[in-house]
Coordinates of C-alpha atoms and ligand atoms in Angstrom, one line a residue:
X154 CA -67.5 -64.0 7.7
X155 CA -64.7 -61.6 6.7
X156 CA -63.5 -63.7 3.8
X157 CA -66.9 -64.1 2.3
X158 CA -67.5 -60.4 2.7
X159 CA -64.2 -59.6 1.0
X160 CA -65.0 -61.7 -2.0
X161 CA -68.4 -60.1 -2.4
X162 CA -67.0 -56.7 -2.1
X163 CA -64.4 -57.5 -4.7
X164 CA -67.2 -58.6 -7.0
X165 CA -69.0 -55.4 -6.4
X166 CA -66.0 -53.2 -7.2
X167 CA -65.7 -54.7 -10.6
X168 CA -69.1 -53.4 -11.6
X169 CA -68.7 -50.4 -13.7
X170 CA -65.3 -51.4 -15.0
X171 CA -65.1 -52.9 -18.4
X172 CA -65.3 -56.5 -17.2
X173 CA -68.5 -58.4 -18.1
X174 CA -71.4 -57.9 -15.8
X175 CA -71.8 -61.0 -13.5
X176 CA -75.3 -61.8 -14.5
X177 CA -74.3 -62.3 -18.1
X178 CA -74.9 -60.5 -21.4
X179 CA -78.5 -61.7 -21.8
X180 CA -79.6 -59.0 -19.3
X181 CA -78.8 -56.1 -21.6
X182 CA -79.6 -57.1 -25.1
X183 CA -78.1 -53.9 -26.1
X184 CA -75.2 -51.5 -25.3
X185 CA -74.2 -51.2 -21.7
X186 CA -75.9 -48.2 -20.2
X187 CA -73.6 -45.3 -19.3
X188 CA -74.0 -44.7 -15.6
X189 CA -71.1 -43.7 -13.5
X190 CA -70.4 -47.1 -12.0
X191 CA -69.2 -45.8 -8.7
X192 CA -71.4 -47.3 -6.1
X193 CA -71.5 -44.2 -3.9
X194 CA -72.9 -41.9 -6.6
X195 CA -75.9 -40.0 -5.3
X196 CA -77.8 -38.2 -8.0
X197 CA -77.1 -40.6 -10.8
X198 CA -79.9 -41.8 -13.0
X199 CA -80.1 -45.4 -13.8
X200 CA -79.6 -45.3 -17.6
X201 CA -81.6 -48.4 -18.0
X202 CA -83.7 -48.7 -21.1
X203 CA -87.0 -49.0 -19.2
X204 CA -89.6 -51.4 -20.6
X205 CA -93.0 -51.5 -19.2
X206 CA -94.7 -54.3 -21.1
X207 CA -98.4 -54.6 -21.8
X208 CA -99.8 -54.5 -18.3
X209 CA -100.1 -50.8 -17.8
X210 CA -101.8 -50.5 -21.2
X211 CA -104.2 -53.3 -20.3
X212 CA -105.1 -51.4 -17.0
X213 CA -105.6 -48.1 -18.8
X214 CA -107.8 -49.7 -21.4
X215 CA -109.8 -51.3 -18.6
X216 CA -110.5 -47.9 -16.9
X217 CA -113.9 -46.3 -16.8
X218 CA -113.9 -43.3 -19.2
X219 CA -112.9 -39.9 -17.7
X220 CA -110.1 -37.4 -17.5
X221 CA -107.6 -39.7 -15.7
X222 CA -108.0 -42.3 -18.4
X223 CA -107.5 -39.6 -21.1
X224 CA -104.4 -38.4 -19.4
X225 CA -102.9 -41.9 -19.0
X226 CA -103.7 -42.7 -22.6
X227 CA -101.9 -39.6 -23.7
X228 CA -98.7 -41.0 -22.2
X229 CA -98.8 -44.3 -24.1
X230 CA -95.8 -43.7 -26.3
X231 CA -93.4 -42.7 -23.5
X232 CA -90.6 -42.0 -23.1
X233 CA -90.3 -44.1 -19.9
X234 CA -87.5 -43.9 -17.4
X235 CA -86.6 -45.1 -14.0
X236 CA -88.7 -43.4 -11.4
X237 CA -87.8 -43.0 -7.7
X238 CA -91.6 -42.9 -7.1
X239 CA -91.7 -46.6 -8.1
X240 CA -90.6 -49.0 -5.4
X241 CA -90.2 -52.7 -6.2
X242 CA -91.9 -54.7 -3.5
X243 CA -90.0 -58.1 -3.1
X244 CA -88.7 -57.9 -6.7
X245 CA -91.5 -58.6 -9.2
X246 CA -93.6 -61.2 -7.4
X247 CA -96.7 -60.9 -9.6
X248 CA -94.8 -63.2 -12.0
X249 CA -91.3 -63.9 -10.6
X250 CA -90.4 -65.7 -7.4
X251 CA -90.2 -63.1 -4.7
X252 CA -86.8 -61.9 -3.6
X253 CA -85.0 -63.7 -6.4
X254 CA -82.3 -62.3 -8.7
X255 CA -84.6 -62.8 -11.6
X256 CA -87.4 -60.8 -9.9
X257 CA -85.0 -57.9 -9.0
X258 CA -83.7 -57.8 -12.6
X259 CA -87.3 -57.6 -13.9
X260 CA -88.1 -54.8 -11.4
X261 CA -85.1 -52.7 -12.6
X262 CA -86.2 -53.2 -16.2
X263 CA -89.6 -52.0 -15.2
X264 CA -88.2 -48.7 -14.0
X265 CA -88.2 -49.2 -10.2
X266 CA -86.0 -46.5 -8.7
X267 CA -85.9 -48.4 -5.4
X268 CA -85.7 -52.2 -5.0
X269 CA -86.6 -54.0 -1.7
X270 CA -84.8 -56.6 0.3
X271 CA -86.8 -57.9 3.3
X272 CA -84.0 -58.9 5.6
X273 CA -83.8 -62.1 7.6
X274 CA -80.7 -63.9 9.0
X275 CA -79.2 -67.4 8.7
X276 CA -77.8 -69.7 11.4
X277 CA -74.4 -68.3 10.7
X278 CA -75.8 -64.7 11.1
X279 CA -75.6 -63.8 7.5
X280 CA -78.3 -61.5 6.1
X281 CA -80.6 -62.8 3.4
X282 CA -83.6 -61.5 1.5
X283 CA -86.8 -63.2 2.6
X284 CA -90.2 -61.8 3.5
X285 CA -90.3 -63.6 6.8
X286 CA -87.8 -65.4 9.1
X287 CA -89.8 -68.6 8.6
X288 CA -91.3 -68.7 5.1
X289 CA -88.9 -71.0 3.3
X290 CA -91.5 -73.8 3.2
X291 CA -93.8 -71.7 1.0
X292 CA -91.3 -69.4 -0.9
X293 CA -88.5 -71.9 -1.7
X294 CA -88.1 -75.6 -2.6
X295 CA -86.5 -76.4 0.8
X296 CA -88.8 -79.4 1.4
X297 CA -87.5 -81.1 -1.7
X298 CA -84.0 -81.2 -0.1
X299 CA -84.4 -84.0 2.6
X300 CA -81.1 -82.9 4.3
X301 CA -82.3 -79.3 4.7
X302 CA -85.9 -80.2 5.3
X303 CA -84.6 -82.2 8.3
X304 CA -83.3 -78.9 9.8
X305 CA -86.7 -77.1 9.6
X306 CA -88.0 -75.9 13.0
X307 CA -91.1 -77.9 12.4
X308 CA -91.3 -80.8 9.8
X309 CA -93.6 -81.1 6.9
X310 CA -97.1 -82.4 7.6
X311 CA -99.2 -83.1 4.5
X312 CA -102.6 -81.7 3.8
X313 CA -105.2 -83.9 5.5
X314 CA -108.3 -84.2 3.2
X315 CA -110.3 -85.9 5.9
X316 CA -110.1 -83.0 8.3
X317 CA -109.3 -80.4 5.7
X318 CA -106.2 -79.4 7.7
X319 CA -103.7 -77.4 5.6
X320 CA -100.2 -78.8 5.0
X321 CA -97.7 -77.3 7.4
X322 CA -94.0 -76.9 8.1
X323 CA -91.8 -74.1 9.7
X324 CA -88.5 -73.6 7.9
X325 CA -86.6 -70.5 9.1
X326 CA -83.7 -68.8 7.5
X327 CA -82.0 -69.2 10.9
X328 CA -82.4 -73.0 10.6
X329 CA -79.7 -73.1 7.9
X330 CA -76.4 -71.5 6.9
X331 CA -76.0 -69.0 4.1
X332 CA -74.4 -71.7 2.0
X333 CA -77.4 -73.9 2.4
X334 CA -79.8 -71.0 1.8
X335 CA -78.0 -70.3 -1.5
X336 CA -78.5 -73.9 -2.6
X337 CA -82.2 -73.4 -2.6
X338 CA -84.4 -72.2 -5.5
X339 CA -86.8 -69.3 -4.9
X340 CA -90.4 -70.3 -5.7
X341 CA -93.6 -68.4 -6.3
X342 CA -95.2 -67.8 -2.9
X343 CA -97.6 -70.6 -2.2
X344 CA -100.9 -69.4 -0.8
X345 CA -103.0 -72.6 -0.7
X346 CA -101.3 -75.1 1.6
X347 CA -102.5 -78.2 -0.1
X348 CA -99.4 -80.3 -0.6
X349 CA -99.8 -84.1 -0.1
X350 CA -96.1 -84.6 -0.7
X351 CA -93.2 -82.4 -1.6
X352 CA -91.7 -84.3 -4.6
X353 CA -90.2 -81.8 -7.0
X354 CA -91.2 -83.1 -10.3
X355 CA -94.4 -84.9 -9.9
X356 CA -96.4 -82.3 -8.2
X357 CA -97.3 -78.7 -8.7
X358 CA -95.7 -77.8 -5.4
X359 CA -92.0 -77.8 -6.3
X360 CA -90.9 -78.5 -2.8
X361 CA -93.3 -76.1 -1.2
X362 CA -96.3 -76.9 1.1
X363 CA -98.8 -75.5 -1.5
X364 CA -99.6 -73.9 -4.8
X365 CA -99.5 -70.5 -6.5
X366 CA -102.7 -68.5 -6.9
X367 CA -104.0 -68.9 -10.5
X368 CA -103.6 -65.2 -11.3
X369 CA -99.8 -65.4 -10.8
X370 CA -97.7 -67.8 -12.8
X371 CA -95.0 -70.5 -12.3
X372 CA -93.5 -69.7 -15.7
X373 CA -90.3 -68.2 -14.2
X374 CA -89.8 -70.8 -11.5
X375 CA -89.4 -74.0 -13.5
X376 CA -85.7 -73.2 -13.8
X377 CA -84.1 -72.4 -10.5
X378 CA -84.7 -68.8 -9.5
X379 CA -81.8 -67.6 -7.3
X380 CA -82.4 -66.6 -3.7
X381 CA -80.0 -63.8 -2.5
X382 CA -78.1 -62.6 0.4
X383 CA -78.4 -58.9 1.3
X384 CA -74.8 -58.3 0.0
X385 CA -75.6 -60.0 -3.3
X386 CA -78.7 -58.0 -3.6
X387 CA -76.9 -54.7 -2.9
X388 CA -74.3 -55.6 -5.5
X389 CA -77.0 -56.3 -8.1
X390 CA -79.2 -53.3 -7.3
X391 CA -76.2 -51.0 -7.3
X392 CA -75.2 -52.3 -10.7
X393 CA -78.5 -51.0 -12.0
X394 CA -77.7 -47.5 -10.6
X395 CA -80.9 -47.6 -8.6
X396 CA -81.6 -47.3 -4.8
X397 CA -82.3 -49.6 -1.9
X398 CA -84.9 -50.3 0.7
X399 CA -84.3 -53.0 3.3
X400 CA -86.8 -54.1 5.9
X401 CA -85.7 -55.4 9.3
X402 CA -88.2 -58.2 9.6
X403 CA -90.2 -58.5 12.8
X404 CA -88.7 -61.7 14.4
X405 CA -90.7 -64.9 14.3
X406 CA -88.0 -66.7 16.3
X407 CA -87.1 -66.0 19.9
X408 CA -84.6 -63.1 20.2
X409 CA -81.8 -62.8 21.3
X410 CA -80.9 -65.6 18.8
X411 CA -78.2 -68.0 19.9
X412 CA -78.3 -66.3 23.3
X413 CA -76.6 -63.1 22.3
X414 CA -77.8 -61.8 18.9
X415 CA -80.4 -59.1 19.7
X416 CA -82.9 -57.3 17.5
X417 CA -80.6 -54.2 17.9
X418 CA -77.6 -56.2 16.7
X419 CA -79.7 -57.3 13.7
X420 CA -80.8 -53.7 13.0
X421 CA -77.2 -52.6 13.3
X422 CA -75.9 -55.3 11.0
X423 CA -78.1 -54.1 8.3
X424 CA -76.6 -50.6 8.6
X425 CA -73.1 -52.1 8.8
X426 CA -73.7 -54.0 5.6
X427 CA -74.6 -50.9 3.6
X428 CA -71.6 -49.1 5.1
X429 CA -69.3 -52.0 4.2
X430 CA -70.6 -52.0 0.7
X431 CA -70.0 -48.3 0.5
X432 CA -73.6 -47.3 -0.2
X433 CA -74.4 -43.8 0.8
X434 CA -77.1 -43.6 3.5
X435 CA -79.2 -41.3 1.4
X436 CA -79.7 -44.1 -1.2
X437 CA -81.0 -46.4 1.5
X438 CA -84.6 -46.4 2.9
X439 CA -84.6 -48.8 6.0
X440 CA -88.0 -50.0 7.1
X441 CA -89.5 -51.7 10.0
X442 CA -92.9 -52.5 11.5
X443 CA -91.2 -52.2 14.9
X444 CA -91.0 -48.6 16.2
X445 CA -88.0 -49.5 18.3
X446 CA -86.0 -50.3 15.2
X447 CA -86.8 -46.9 13.8
X448 CA -85.9 -45.2 17.1
X449 CA -82.7 -47.3 17.3
X450 CA -81.6 -46.1 13.8
X451 CA -82.5 -42.5 14.7
X452 CA -80.5 -42.7 17.9
X453 CA -77.5 -44.6 16.5
X454 CA -77.3 -44.0 12.8
X455 CA -79.0 -40.8 12.1
X456 CA -78.0 -40.6 8.5
X457 CA -80.0 -43.9 8.0
X458 CA -82.6 -43.0 10.6
X459 CA -83.8 -39.8 8.9
X460 CA -85.1 -41.7 6.0
X461 CA -86.2 -44.8 7.8
X462 CA -89.8 -45.9 7.0
X463 CA -92.1 -46.8 9.9
X464 CA -94.4 -49.5 8.4
X465 CA -97.7 -49.1 10.1
X466 CA -100.0 -52.1 10.4
X467 CA -101.6 -51.2 13.7
X468 CA -105.0 -50.8 12.1
X469 CA -104.9 -54.5 11.2
X470 CA -104.0 -55.7 14.6
X471 CA -106.7 -54.4 17.0
X472 CA -110.2 -53.1 16.7
X473 CA -109.2 -49.6 17.7
X474 CA -105.8 -49.8 15.9
X475 CA -106.7 -47.4 13.1
X476 CA -107.8 -44.7 15.6
X477 CA -104.8 -45.3 17.8
X478 CA -102.5 -45.0 14.8
X479 CA -104.1 -41.8 13.6
X480 CA -103.9 -40.3 17.1
X481 CA -100.2 -41.3 17.4
X482 CA -99.0 -39.5 14.2
X483 CA -98.1 -36.1 15.7
X484 CA -96.2 -37.8 18.5
X485 CA -94.2 -40.0 16.1
X486 CA -93.2 -37.0 14.1
X487 CA -92.2 -35.2 17.3
X488 CA -90.0 -38.2 18.1
X489 CA -88.1 -37.9 14.8
X490 CA -90.0 -40.3 12.5
X491 CA -90.0 -38.7 9.0
X492 CA -91.7 -41.3 6.9
X493 CA -94.9 -43.3 7.7
X494 CA -96.0 -46.2 5.6
X495 CA -99.4 -47.7 6.1
X496 CA -101.1 -50.1 3.7
X497 CA -103.1 -48.7 0.8
X498 CA -106.5 -49.1 2.5
X499 CA -105.6 -46.9 5.5
X500 CA -105.0 -44.0 3.2
X501 CA -108.3 -43.9 1.3
X502 CA -111.9 -44.0 2.1
X503 CA -115.2 -44.0 0.2
X504 CA -117.2 -40.8 -0.2
X505 CA -120.4 -42.6 -0.8
X506 CA -122.4 -39.4 -1.5
X507 CA -120.3 -38.7 -4.6
X508 CA -119.1 -42.2 -5.3
X509 CA -115.5 -41.0 -5.1
X510 CA -112.4 -42.4 -3.4
X511 CA -110.9 -39.7 -1.2
X512 CA -108.1 -39.4 1.4
X513 CA -108.8 -41.0 4.7
X514 CA -108.5 -39.4 8.1
X515 CA -105.2 -41.2 8.5
X516 CA -103.9 -39.6 5.3
X517 CA -105.0 -36.1 6.4
X518 CA -103.5 -36.5 9.9
X519 CA -100.2 -37.8 8.5
X520 CA -99.9 -34.8 6.2
X521 CA -100.8 -32.4 8.9
X522 CA -98.1 -34.0 11.1
X523 CA -95.6 -33.3 8.4
X524 CA -94.9 -36.9 7.7
X525 CA -93.8 -38.2 4.3
X526 CA -96.2 -41.0 3.2
X527 CA -95.2 -44.2 1.3
X528 CA -97.7 -47.0 0.8
X529 CA -97.8 -50.7 -0.1
X530 CA -98.6 -52.7 -2.3
X531 CA -100.2 -52.4 -5.6
X532 CA -100.5 -55.4 -8.0
X533 CA -100.7 -57.7 -5.0
X534 CA -104.5 -58.2 -4.9
X535 CA -105.2 -60.3 -7.9
X536 CA -108.1 -59.4 -10.1
X537 CA -110.0 -56.4 -8.7
X538 CA -113.2 -57.9 -10.0
X539 CA -113.1 -60.3 -7.0
X540 CA -114.5 -58.8 -3.8
X541 CA -113.7 -55.2 -4.8
X542 CA -110.0 -55.9 -4.6
X543 CA -110.0 -57.5 -1.2
X544 CA -107.8 -56.5 1.7
X545 CA -105.8 -53.6 0.2
X546 CA -109.0 -51.9 -0.9
X547 CA -110.8 -52.3 2.4
X548 CA -113.2 -49.4 2.9
X549 CA -113.5 -48.7 -0.8
X550 CA -114.4 -52.2 -2.0
X551 CA -117.8 -50.9 -3.0
X552 CA -116.3 -48.5 -5.5
X553 CA -113.9 -51.0 -7.1
X554 CA -115.1 -53.3 -9.8
X555 CA -112.5 -53.5 -12.6
X556 CA -108.8 -53.8 -12.8
X557 CA -108.5 -50.3 -14.2
X558 CA -109.7 -48.9 -10.9
X559 CA -106.1 -49.6 -9.7
X560 CA -105.1 -46.4 -11.4
X561 CA -107.9 -44.5 -9.8
X562 CA -106.6 -45.4 -6.4
X563 CA -103.0 -44.8 -7.4
X564 CA -104.1 -41.3 -8.6
X565 CA -105.8 -40.5 -5.3
X566 CA -102.8 -41.6 -3.4
X567 CA -100.3 -39.6 -5.5
X568 CA -102.3 -36.4 -6.1
X569 CA -104.6 -36.0 -3.1
X570 CA -102.9 -38.0 -0.3
X571 CA -99.5 -36.7 -1.6
X572 CA -97.6 -40.0 -1.2
X573 CA -94.0 -39.6 -2.3
X574 CA -93.5 -43.3 -3.4
X575 CA -95.5 -46.4 -3.9
X576 CA -94.6 -50.1 -3.5
X577 CA -95.8 -52.5 -6.2
X578 CA -95.4 -56.2 -6.9
X579 CA -95.2 -55.2 -10.6
X580 CA -93.2 -52.0 -10.8
X581 CA -94.3 -51.2 -14.4
X582 CA -97.8 -50.2 -13.2
X583 CA -96.5 -47.5 -10.9
X584 CA -93.6 -46.5 -13.2
X585 CA -96.1 -45.8 -16.0
X586 CA -98.2 -43.6 -13.8
X587 CA -95.1 -41.8 -12.4
X588 CA -93.7 -41.1 -15.9
X589 CA -97.0 -39.8 -17.1
X590 CA -97.3 -37.4 -14.2
X591 CA -93.6 -36.4 -14.1
X592 CA -93.0 -38.0 -10.7
Ligands
NAG269 C1 -81.0 -42.5 -5.4 O1 -80.9 -41.7 -4.3 C2 -80.1 -40.6 -4.5 C3 -80.0 -39.9 -3.1 O2 -81.2 -39.7 -2.5 C4 -80.8 -39.7 -5.5 O3 -80.1 -38.5 -5.7 C5 -81.0 -40.4 -6.8 O4 -81.7 -39.7 -7.8 C6 -81.7 -41.7 -6.6 N1 -81.7 -42.5 -7.8 C7 -82.9 -43.1 -8.3 C8 -82.7 -43.9 -9.5 O5 -83.9 -42.9 -7.8
NAG270 C1 -106.2 -87.1 8.9 O1 -106.7 -86.8 10.2 C2 -107.5 -87.9 10.7 C3 -108.2 -87.4 12.0 O2 -107.2 -86.8 12.9 C4 -106.5 -89.1 11.0 O3 -107.3 -90.1 11.5 C5 -105.9 -89.5 9.7 O4 -104.9 -90.5 10.0 C6 -105.2 -88.3 9.0 N1 -104.7 -88.7 7.7 C7 -103.4 -88.6 7.4 C8 -103.1 -89.1 6.0 O5 -102.6 -88.2 8.2
NAG271 C1 -97.8 -86.4 -4.7 O1 -99.0 -85.6 -4.7 C2 -99.6 -85.5 -6.0 C3 -100.8 -84.5 -5.8 O2 -100.4 -83.3 -5.3 C4 -100.0 -86.9 -6.4 O3 -100.6 -86.8 -7.7 C5 -98.8 -87.8 -6.4 O4 -99.3 -89.1 -6.7 C6 -98.1 -87.8 -5.1 N1 -96.9 -88.6 -5.2 C7 -96.6 -89.5 -4.2 C8 -95.3 -90.2 -4.5 O5 -97.3 -89.7 -3.3
NAG272 C1 -72.3 -65.0 21.1 O1 -72.5 -66.4 21.3 C2 -71.8 -67.3 20.5 C3 -72.2 -68.7 20.8 O2 -73.6 -68.9 20.6 C4 -70.3 -67.1 20.7 O3 -69.6 -67.9 19.7 C5 -70.0 -65.6 20.4 O4 -68.6 -65.4 20.7 C6 -70.8 -64.7 21.3 N1 -70.6 -63.3 20.8 C7 -70.5 -62.3 21.7 C8 -70.3 -61.0 21.1 O5 -70.6 -62.5 22.9
NAG273 C1 -119.7 -46.7 1.8 O1 -120.6 -47.7 1.4 C2 -120.2 -49.0 1.7 C3 -121.2 -50.0 1.1 O2 -122.4 -49.7 1.6 C4 -119.9 -49.2 3.1 O3 -119.4 -50.6 3.4 C5 -118.9 -48.2 3.6 O4 -118.7 -48.4 5.0 C6 -119.3 -46.8 3.3 N1 -118.2 -45.9 3.6 C7 -118.4 -44.9 4.4 C8 -117.1 -44.1 4.6 O5 -119.4 -44.5 4.8

């Protein structure tokens, strides 16, 4: 463990010197930006020549007429810069395989001030960026590697057309070593588990158990997209001069792992990794859905704990979860939680009398409790024409009917709810808004 750490640290220390950047010259296409280069440099701005591409313009054009559209149109010519309001969710998974180097690079170019690694661990207890402990079967090509597929907790079972049973497999990061993990290719998240086989070249599955939704693209996964360890991700994100958010994933495998690796050891290892990489705690927003992780960090690593993000999905788990969550907010604040992070839908509601989207009782209670609010995730819903945007727009689906409505909701969340940051699967959308409103 130490030797691999030392070599990665050595790599990180060369960033900012005159040696070539490790990801190659094609990244810049221009002069190297002039940020400080020290990886403990709070207050620096990224210096990246931010490019937002056509999507924000498409969304603004698609909006219903009104003052918000006018305001957003008035910002069309920029200038655009990195915004700390804009958090990259899993890299840039609207178009790039999630948690891949290529996706993180895209997010930095799109002005994300904070880039996320969802943290899981391997069999040799190295930390890697994956959205779940056990999602390799639908976010990588592991099933196309017979030797590694044989290590999966549960083997591949093809889609059964007779019974209409989805294809299945369970392949956990903890089933394989870091070296094996790095030998995989990151793939677009499969959402329809329809694989009949997992051959790499003759099927649209690319070693996954299913296929990509038609509103994303496989364009950037034909050549191998690189999955990353947390250390590699920190080195890369630091090289952009932007900040970090790392989520301790809720375990899907029995803990303690290997008999003695507890959830607390895992939470601590994340902190230790940032400390080893010499990243100042005020550049790191740790997250967890598990309140015990937040309280652990507050009790043991206060400098990380004070800006830890409590991800709140209680409203999705039980019928009274929303009310329970709202009622709990003052108590959480009293226990030291500073930042609460519910999904978008929990923060907004439909005022059907006026046809307007307004802050929810959750948003009002969170503000009253003095909690900072961050929400997730825009550009994850596909076309908003379908079912009023679906899950993330629950409660306001009846007021959503075109893609441009995304900016209406972002505006309510920024201006009326008062959220301080927003996660998005395509950072450009939020960066455009943030730049336009000086956030
Ligand atoms: C990163 O975080 C530091 C400390 O909170 C802050 O001063 C800096 O502006 C942030 N950088 C970006 C790009 O958001
Ligand atoms: C599909 O399921 C049916 C019913 O359980 C079973 O008889 C059949 O063998 C399955 N087909 C495959 C290809 O496994
Ligand atoms: C693999 O599945 C695809 C459809 O997903 C099918 O066209 C192809 O024939 C299958 N290949 C083998 C070797 O079974
Ligand atoms: C944890 O258990 C592993 C074997 O699974 C052993 O190698 C290691 O020394 C143990 N660590 C501690 C801190 O007890
Ligand atoms: C607004 O109207 C929609 C559609 O009838 C309904 O589903 C929703 O519950 C209403 N919202 C509120 C807050 O009354």
